[in-house]
Short mmCIF file of C-alpha atoms and ligand atoms in Angstrom, two decimals:
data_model
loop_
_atom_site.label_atom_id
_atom_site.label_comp_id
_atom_site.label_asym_id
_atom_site.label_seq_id
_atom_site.Cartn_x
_atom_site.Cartn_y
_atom_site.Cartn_z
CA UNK A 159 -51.95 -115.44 122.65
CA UNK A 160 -49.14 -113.15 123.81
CA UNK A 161 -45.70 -113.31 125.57
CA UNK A 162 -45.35 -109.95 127.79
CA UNK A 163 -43.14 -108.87 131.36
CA UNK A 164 -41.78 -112.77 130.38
CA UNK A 165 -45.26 -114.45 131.09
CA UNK A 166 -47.93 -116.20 128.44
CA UNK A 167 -51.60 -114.18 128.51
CA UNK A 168 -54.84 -113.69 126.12
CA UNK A 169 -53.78 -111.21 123.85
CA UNK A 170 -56.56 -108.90 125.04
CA UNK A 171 -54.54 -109.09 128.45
CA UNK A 172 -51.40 -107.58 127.03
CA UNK A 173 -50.91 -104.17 127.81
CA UNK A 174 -47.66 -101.82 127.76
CA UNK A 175 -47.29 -98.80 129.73
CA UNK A 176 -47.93 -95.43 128.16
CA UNK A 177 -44.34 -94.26 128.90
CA UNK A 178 -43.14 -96.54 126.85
CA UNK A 179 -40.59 -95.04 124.37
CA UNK A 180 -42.25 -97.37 121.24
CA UNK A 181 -45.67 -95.42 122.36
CA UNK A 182 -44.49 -92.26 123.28
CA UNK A 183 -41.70 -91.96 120.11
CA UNK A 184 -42.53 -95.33 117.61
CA UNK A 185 -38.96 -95.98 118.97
CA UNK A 186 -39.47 -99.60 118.28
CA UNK A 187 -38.48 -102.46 115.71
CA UNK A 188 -40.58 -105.53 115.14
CA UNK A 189 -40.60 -108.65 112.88
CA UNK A 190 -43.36 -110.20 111.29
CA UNK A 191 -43.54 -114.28 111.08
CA UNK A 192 -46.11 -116.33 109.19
CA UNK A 193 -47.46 -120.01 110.11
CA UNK A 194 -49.09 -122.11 107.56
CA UNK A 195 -50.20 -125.79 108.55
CA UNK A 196 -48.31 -125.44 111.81
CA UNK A 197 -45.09 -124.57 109.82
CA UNK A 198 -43.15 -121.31 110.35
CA UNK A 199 -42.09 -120.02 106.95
CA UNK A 200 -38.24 -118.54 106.66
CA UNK A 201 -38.57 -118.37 110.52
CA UNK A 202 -34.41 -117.77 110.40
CA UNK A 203 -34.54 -115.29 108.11
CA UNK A 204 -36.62 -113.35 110.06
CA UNK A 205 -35.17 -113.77 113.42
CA UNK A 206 -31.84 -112.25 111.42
CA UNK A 207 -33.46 -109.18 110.72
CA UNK A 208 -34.90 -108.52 113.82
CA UNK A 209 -31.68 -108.94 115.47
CA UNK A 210 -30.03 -106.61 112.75
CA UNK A 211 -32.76 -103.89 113.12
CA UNK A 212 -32.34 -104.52 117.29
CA UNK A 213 -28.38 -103.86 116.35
CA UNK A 214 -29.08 -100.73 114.16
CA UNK A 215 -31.11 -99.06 116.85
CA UNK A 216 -28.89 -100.12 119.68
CA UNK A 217 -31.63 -101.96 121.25
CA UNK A 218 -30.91 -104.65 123.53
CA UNK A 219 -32.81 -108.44 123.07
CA UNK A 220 -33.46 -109.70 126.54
CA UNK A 221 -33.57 -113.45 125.58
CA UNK A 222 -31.14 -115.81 123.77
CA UNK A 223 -32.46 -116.21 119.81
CA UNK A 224 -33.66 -119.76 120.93
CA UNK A 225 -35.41 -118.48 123.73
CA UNK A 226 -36.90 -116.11 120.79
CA UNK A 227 -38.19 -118.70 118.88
CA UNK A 228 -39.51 -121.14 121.79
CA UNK A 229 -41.55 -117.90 122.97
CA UNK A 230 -43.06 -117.66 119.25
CA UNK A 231 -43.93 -121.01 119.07
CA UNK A 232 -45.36 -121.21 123.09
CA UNK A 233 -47.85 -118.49 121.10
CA UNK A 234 -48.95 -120.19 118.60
CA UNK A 235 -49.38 -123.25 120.61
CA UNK A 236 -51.41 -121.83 123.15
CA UNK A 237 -53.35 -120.01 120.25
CA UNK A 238 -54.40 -123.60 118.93
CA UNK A 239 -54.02 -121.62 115.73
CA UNK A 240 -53.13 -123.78 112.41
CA UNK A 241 -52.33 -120.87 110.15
CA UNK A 242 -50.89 -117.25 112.29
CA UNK A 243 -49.66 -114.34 111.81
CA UNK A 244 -46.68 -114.10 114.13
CA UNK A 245 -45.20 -110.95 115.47
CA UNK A 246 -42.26 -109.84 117.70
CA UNK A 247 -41.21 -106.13 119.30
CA UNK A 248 -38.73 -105.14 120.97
CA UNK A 249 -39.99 -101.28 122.02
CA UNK A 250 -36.96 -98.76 124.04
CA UNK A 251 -39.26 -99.39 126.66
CA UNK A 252 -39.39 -96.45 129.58
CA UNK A 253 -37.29 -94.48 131.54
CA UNK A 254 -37.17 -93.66 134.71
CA UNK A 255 -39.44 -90.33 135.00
CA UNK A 256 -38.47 -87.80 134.28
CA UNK A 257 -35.56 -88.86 131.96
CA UNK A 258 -35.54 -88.12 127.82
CA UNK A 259 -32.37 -90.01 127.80
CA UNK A 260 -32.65 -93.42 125.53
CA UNK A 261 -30.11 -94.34 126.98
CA UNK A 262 -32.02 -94.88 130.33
CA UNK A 263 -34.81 -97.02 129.53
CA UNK A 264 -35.30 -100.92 129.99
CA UNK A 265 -36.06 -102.48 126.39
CA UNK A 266 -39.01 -104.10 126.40
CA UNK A 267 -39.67 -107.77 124.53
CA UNK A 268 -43.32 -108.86 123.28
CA UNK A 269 -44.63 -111.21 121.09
CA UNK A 270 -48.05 -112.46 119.86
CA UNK A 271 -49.84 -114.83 117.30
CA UNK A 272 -52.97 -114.13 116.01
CA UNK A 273 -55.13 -115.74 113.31
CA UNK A 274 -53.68 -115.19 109.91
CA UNK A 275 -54.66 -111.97 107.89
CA UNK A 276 -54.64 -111.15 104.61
CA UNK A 277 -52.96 -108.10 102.55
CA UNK A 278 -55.83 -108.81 99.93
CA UNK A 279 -58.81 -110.19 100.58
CA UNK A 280 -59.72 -112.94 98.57
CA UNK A 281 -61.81 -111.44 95.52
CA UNK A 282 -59.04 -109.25 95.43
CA UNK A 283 -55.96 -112.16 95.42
CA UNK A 284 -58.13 -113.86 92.21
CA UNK A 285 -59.06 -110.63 90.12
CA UNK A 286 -55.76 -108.57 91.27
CA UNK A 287 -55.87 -105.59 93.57
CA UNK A 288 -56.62 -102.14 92.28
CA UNK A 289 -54.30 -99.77 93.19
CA UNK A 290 -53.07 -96.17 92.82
CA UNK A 291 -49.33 -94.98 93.06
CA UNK A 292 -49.53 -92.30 95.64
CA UNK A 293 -47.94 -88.80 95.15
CA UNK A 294 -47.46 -88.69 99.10
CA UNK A 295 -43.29 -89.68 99.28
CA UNK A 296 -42.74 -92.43 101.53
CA UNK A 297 -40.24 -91.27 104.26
CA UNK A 298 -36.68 -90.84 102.92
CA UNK A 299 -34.30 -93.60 103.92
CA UNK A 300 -31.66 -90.54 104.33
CA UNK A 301 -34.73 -90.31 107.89
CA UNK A 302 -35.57 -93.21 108.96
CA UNK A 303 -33.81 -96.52 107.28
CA UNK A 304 -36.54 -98.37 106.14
CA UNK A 305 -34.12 -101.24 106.24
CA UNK A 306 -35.31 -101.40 110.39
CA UNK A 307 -38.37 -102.85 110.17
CA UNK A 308 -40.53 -99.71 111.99
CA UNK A 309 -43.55 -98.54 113.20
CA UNK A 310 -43.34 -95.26 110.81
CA UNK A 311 -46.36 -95.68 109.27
CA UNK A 312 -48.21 -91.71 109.00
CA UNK A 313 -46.90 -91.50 105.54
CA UNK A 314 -48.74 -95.08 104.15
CA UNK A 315 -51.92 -94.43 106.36
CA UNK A 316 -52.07 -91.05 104.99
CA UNK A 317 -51.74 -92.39 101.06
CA UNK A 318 -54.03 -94.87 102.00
CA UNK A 319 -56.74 -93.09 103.39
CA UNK A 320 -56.54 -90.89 100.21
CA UNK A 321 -56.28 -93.92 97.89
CA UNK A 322 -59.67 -95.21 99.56
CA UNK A 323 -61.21 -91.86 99.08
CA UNK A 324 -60.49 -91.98 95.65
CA UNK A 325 -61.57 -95.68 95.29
CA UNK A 326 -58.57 -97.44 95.05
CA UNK A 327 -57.51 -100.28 97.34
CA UNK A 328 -54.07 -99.87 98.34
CA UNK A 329 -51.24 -97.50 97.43
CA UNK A 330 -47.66 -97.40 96.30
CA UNK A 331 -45.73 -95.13 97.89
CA UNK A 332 -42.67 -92.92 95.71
CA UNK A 333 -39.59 -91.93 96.86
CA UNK A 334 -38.27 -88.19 95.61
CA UNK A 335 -37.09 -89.05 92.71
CA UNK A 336 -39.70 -90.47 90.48
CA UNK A 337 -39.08 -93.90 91.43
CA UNK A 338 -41.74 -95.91 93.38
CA UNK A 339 -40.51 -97.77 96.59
CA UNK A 340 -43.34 -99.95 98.71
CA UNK A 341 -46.92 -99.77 100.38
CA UNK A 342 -48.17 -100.06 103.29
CA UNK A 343 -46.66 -103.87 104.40
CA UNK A 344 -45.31 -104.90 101.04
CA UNK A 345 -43.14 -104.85 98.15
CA UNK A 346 -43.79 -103.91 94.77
CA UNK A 347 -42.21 -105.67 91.56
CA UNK A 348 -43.18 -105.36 87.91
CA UNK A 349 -42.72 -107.88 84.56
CA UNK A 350 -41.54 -106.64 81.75
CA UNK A 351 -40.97 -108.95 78.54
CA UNK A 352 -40.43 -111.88 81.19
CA UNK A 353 -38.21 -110.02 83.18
CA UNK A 354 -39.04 -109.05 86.79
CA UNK A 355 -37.58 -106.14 88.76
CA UNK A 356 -38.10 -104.74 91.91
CA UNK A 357 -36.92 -101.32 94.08
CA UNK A 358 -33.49 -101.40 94.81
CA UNK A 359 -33.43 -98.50 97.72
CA UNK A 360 -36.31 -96.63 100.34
CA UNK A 361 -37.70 -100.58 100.67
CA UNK A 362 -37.68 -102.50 103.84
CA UNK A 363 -35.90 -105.97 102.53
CA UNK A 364 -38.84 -107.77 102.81
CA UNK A 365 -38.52 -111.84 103.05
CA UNK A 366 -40.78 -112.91 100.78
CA UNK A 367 -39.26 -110.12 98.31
CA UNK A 368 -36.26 -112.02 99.17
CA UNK A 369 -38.09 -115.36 98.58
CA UNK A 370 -39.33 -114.21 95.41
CA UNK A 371 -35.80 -113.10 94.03
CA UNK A 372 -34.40 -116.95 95.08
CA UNK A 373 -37.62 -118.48 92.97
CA UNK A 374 -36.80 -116.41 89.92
CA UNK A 375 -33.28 -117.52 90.59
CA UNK A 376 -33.91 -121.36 90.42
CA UNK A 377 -36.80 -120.91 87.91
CA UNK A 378 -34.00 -119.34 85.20
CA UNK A 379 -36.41 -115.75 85.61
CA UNK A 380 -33.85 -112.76 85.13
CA UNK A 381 -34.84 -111.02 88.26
CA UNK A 382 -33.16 -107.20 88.94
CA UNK A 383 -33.22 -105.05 92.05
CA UNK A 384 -32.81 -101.56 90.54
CA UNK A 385 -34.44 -98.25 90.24
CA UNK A 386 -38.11 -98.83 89.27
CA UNK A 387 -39.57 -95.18 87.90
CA UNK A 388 -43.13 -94.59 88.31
CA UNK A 389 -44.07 -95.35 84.75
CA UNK A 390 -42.81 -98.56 84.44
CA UNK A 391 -45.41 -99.37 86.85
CA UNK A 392 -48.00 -98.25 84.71
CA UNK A 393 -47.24 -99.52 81.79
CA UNK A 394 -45.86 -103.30 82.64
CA UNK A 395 -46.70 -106.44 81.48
CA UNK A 396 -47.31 -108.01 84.86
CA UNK A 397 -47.19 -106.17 88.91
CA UNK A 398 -47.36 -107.75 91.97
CA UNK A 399 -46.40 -107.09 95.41
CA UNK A 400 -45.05 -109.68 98.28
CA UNK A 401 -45.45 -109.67 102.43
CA UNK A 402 -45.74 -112.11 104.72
CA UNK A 403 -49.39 -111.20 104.86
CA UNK A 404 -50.64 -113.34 102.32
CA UNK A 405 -47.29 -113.94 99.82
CA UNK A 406 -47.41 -112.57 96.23
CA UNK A 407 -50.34 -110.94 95.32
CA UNK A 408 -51.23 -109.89 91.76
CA UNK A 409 -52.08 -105.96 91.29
CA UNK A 410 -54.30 -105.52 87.92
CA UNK A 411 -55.08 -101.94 88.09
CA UNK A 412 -52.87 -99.05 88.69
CA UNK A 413 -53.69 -95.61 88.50
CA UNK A 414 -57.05 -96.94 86.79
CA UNK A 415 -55.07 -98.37 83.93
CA UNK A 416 -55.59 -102.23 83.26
CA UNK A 417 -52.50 -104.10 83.79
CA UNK A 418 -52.44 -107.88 82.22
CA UNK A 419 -55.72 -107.54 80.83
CA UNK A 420 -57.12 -107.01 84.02
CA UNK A 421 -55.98 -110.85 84.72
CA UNK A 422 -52.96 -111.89 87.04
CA UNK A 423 -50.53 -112.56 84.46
CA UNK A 424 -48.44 -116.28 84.46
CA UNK A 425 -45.38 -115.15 86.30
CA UNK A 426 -47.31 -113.33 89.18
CA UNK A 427 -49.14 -117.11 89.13
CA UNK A 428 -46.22 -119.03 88.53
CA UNK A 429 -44.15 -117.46 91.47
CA UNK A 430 -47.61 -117.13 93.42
CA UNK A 431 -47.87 -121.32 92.83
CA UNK A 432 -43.79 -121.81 93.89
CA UNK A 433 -44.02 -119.86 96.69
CA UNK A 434 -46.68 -121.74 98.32
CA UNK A 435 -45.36 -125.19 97.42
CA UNK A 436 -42.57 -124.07 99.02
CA UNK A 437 -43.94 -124.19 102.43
CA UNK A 438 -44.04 -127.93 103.01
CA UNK A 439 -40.20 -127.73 102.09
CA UNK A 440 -38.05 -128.63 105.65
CA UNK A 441 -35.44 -126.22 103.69
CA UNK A 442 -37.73 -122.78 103.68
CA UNK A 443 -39.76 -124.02 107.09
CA UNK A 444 -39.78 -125.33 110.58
CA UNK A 445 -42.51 -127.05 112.34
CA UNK A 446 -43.92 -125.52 115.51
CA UNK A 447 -44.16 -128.92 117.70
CA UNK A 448 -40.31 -129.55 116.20
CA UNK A 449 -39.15 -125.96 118.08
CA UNK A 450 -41.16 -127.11 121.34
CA UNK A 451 -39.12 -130.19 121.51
CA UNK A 452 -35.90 -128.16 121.08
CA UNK A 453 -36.44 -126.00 123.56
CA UNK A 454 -34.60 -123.03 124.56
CA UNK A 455 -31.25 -124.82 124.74
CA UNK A 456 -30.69 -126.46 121.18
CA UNK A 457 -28.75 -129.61 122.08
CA UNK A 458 -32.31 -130.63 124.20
CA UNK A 459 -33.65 -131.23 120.32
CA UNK A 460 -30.44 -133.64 119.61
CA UNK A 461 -30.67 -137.37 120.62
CA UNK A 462 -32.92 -137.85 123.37
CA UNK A 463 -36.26 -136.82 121.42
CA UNK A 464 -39.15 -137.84 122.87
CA UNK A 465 -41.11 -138.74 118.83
CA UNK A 466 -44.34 -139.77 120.35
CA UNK A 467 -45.56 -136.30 121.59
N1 PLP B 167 -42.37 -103.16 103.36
C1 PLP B 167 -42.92 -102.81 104.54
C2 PLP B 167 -42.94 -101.37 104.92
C3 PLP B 167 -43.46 -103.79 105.41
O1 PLP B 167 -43.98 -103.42 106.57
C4 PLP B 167 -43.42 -105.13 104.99
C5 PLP B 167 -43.97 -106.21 105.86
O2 PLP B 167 -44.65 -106.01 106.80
C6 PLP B 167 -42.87 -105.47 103.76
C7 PLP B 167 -42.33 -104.46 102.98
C8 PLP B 167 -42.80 -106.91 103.32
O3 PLP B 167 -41.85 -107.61 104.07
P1 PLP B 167 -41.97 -109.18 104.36
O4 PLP B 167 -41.97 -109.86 103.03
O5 PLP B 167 -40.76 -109.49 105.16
O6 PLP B 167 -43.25 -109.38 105.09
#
């Protein structure tokens, strides 16, 4: 199901015009929200970095961040999904023809839910994914600041299309330096001697990277965002990477080199266990009937709460 031109529709039905600036020039930012059991995980956290990648590209959100999330949850609703994958963009949206001035066009707001999809499949989430550390460099966050969630994606499909040529099933992108920085939807972090790190610069700051970091936190795990050089990846006790497409997902192979024995290692299923416990918690999620009843104005959810729906 799909919100577009401020109306509900099949998702099939939603359709943007091909002078749209996010078509025309990727000049978009979008958010990605999970449901699990009719719970939105860290739905605030990601409404916050929408609305700071909207900021960064001097983007304009046409609805209130209450009407945001009552539009999220109408989707899933009318999806009659359980479990989604929950997405919002806010493209530049067009200009009057024949204009090349950003400045001129209307921004345009849509979101969708479809059924939830996996980063790994799930032979690959038990045995680990195999993966290969690209030498294509993702895009340089001197570019584009991969700290806006985008749509710049040639450089991953590219690495990706030659990881699956060379049998591999996903990629890890470098930066210019040596250092590796993220794949195609995730983040990357390595265990060394109980220790877990992850890429401190050239990542988006992904949630559940962010998620991870508070686990190690309360588990006692030293945890350290810093430089992470190419090697380390090779040669660590433990990898994983995290996205809200499917959580943290163990990577055994990289480069062809067994990592862990081959077997996720116990922090990847530690964190991996946490993480998903964590989704019942009222403190890390929000039900979707609970937003309905709030509605777009937040004092409706306060007093007069109608419990029997
Ligand atoms: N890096 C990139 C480039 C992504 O597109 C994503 C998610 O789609 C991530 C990292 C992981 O971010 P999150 O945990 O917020 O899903």
């Amino acid at each position: 199901m799909a919100w577009i031109d401020g109306d509900y529709c099949p998702i099939e039905e939603a359709k943007i015009s091909v002078l749209d600036w996010g078509l025309l020039r990727s000049d978009a930012t979008y958010d990605v929200v999970h449901v699990w059991k009719n719970r939105f995980f860290q739905l605030d956290r990601h409404i916050e970095r929408f609305t700071s990648s909207i900021e960064k590209l001097r983007l304009k959100l046409p609805v209130t961040e209450q009407e945001l999330k009552v539009i999220l949850a109408q989707c899933v609703d009318k999806s009659g999904l359980n479990d989604a994958y929950v997405e919002m963009i806010l493209t530049r949206g067009t200009s009057p023809v024949p204009s090349r001035d950003p400045r001129d066009a209307v921004n345009n707001l849509i979101c969708f839910a479809i059924p939830f999809g996996w980063i790994a499949n799930e032979e690959q989430r038990q045995r680990g994914l195999h993966v290969s550390i690209s030498d294509i460099q993702r895009i340089a966050p001197e570019s584009v600041d991969p700290t806006i969630k985008n749509y710049h994606w040639l450089d991953f499909v590219q690495a990706l299309l030659r990881g699956y040529d060379d049998g591999y099933e996903n990629v890890i992108m470098v930066d210019g330096r040596g250092n590796i920085t993220e794949g195609p939807g995730f983040n990357v972090f390595i265990v060394e001697g109980g220790a877990v790190s992850t890429p401190s610069s050239g990542v988006l700051e992904g949630i559940t990277r962010q998620t991870v970091i508070d686990l190690c936190i309360e588990t006692g795990t030293p945890v350290e965002v810093m430089p992470v050089a190419s090697n380390r990846v090779r040669t660590a006790d433990e990898v994983f990477i995290s996205s809200t497409a499917g959580g943290i997902m163990p990577v055994t192979r990289v480069d062809g080199g067994e990592i862990a024995g081959a077997n996720p290692g116990p922090v990847t299923r530690r964190l991996h266990e946490a993480y998903w416990n964590r989704h019942e918690d009222p403190a890390w999620s929000v039900a979707v009937s609970e937003l309905l009843r709030a509605g777009p104005d937040p004092d409706a959810a306060t007093g007069s709460r109608d419990e029997s729906r």
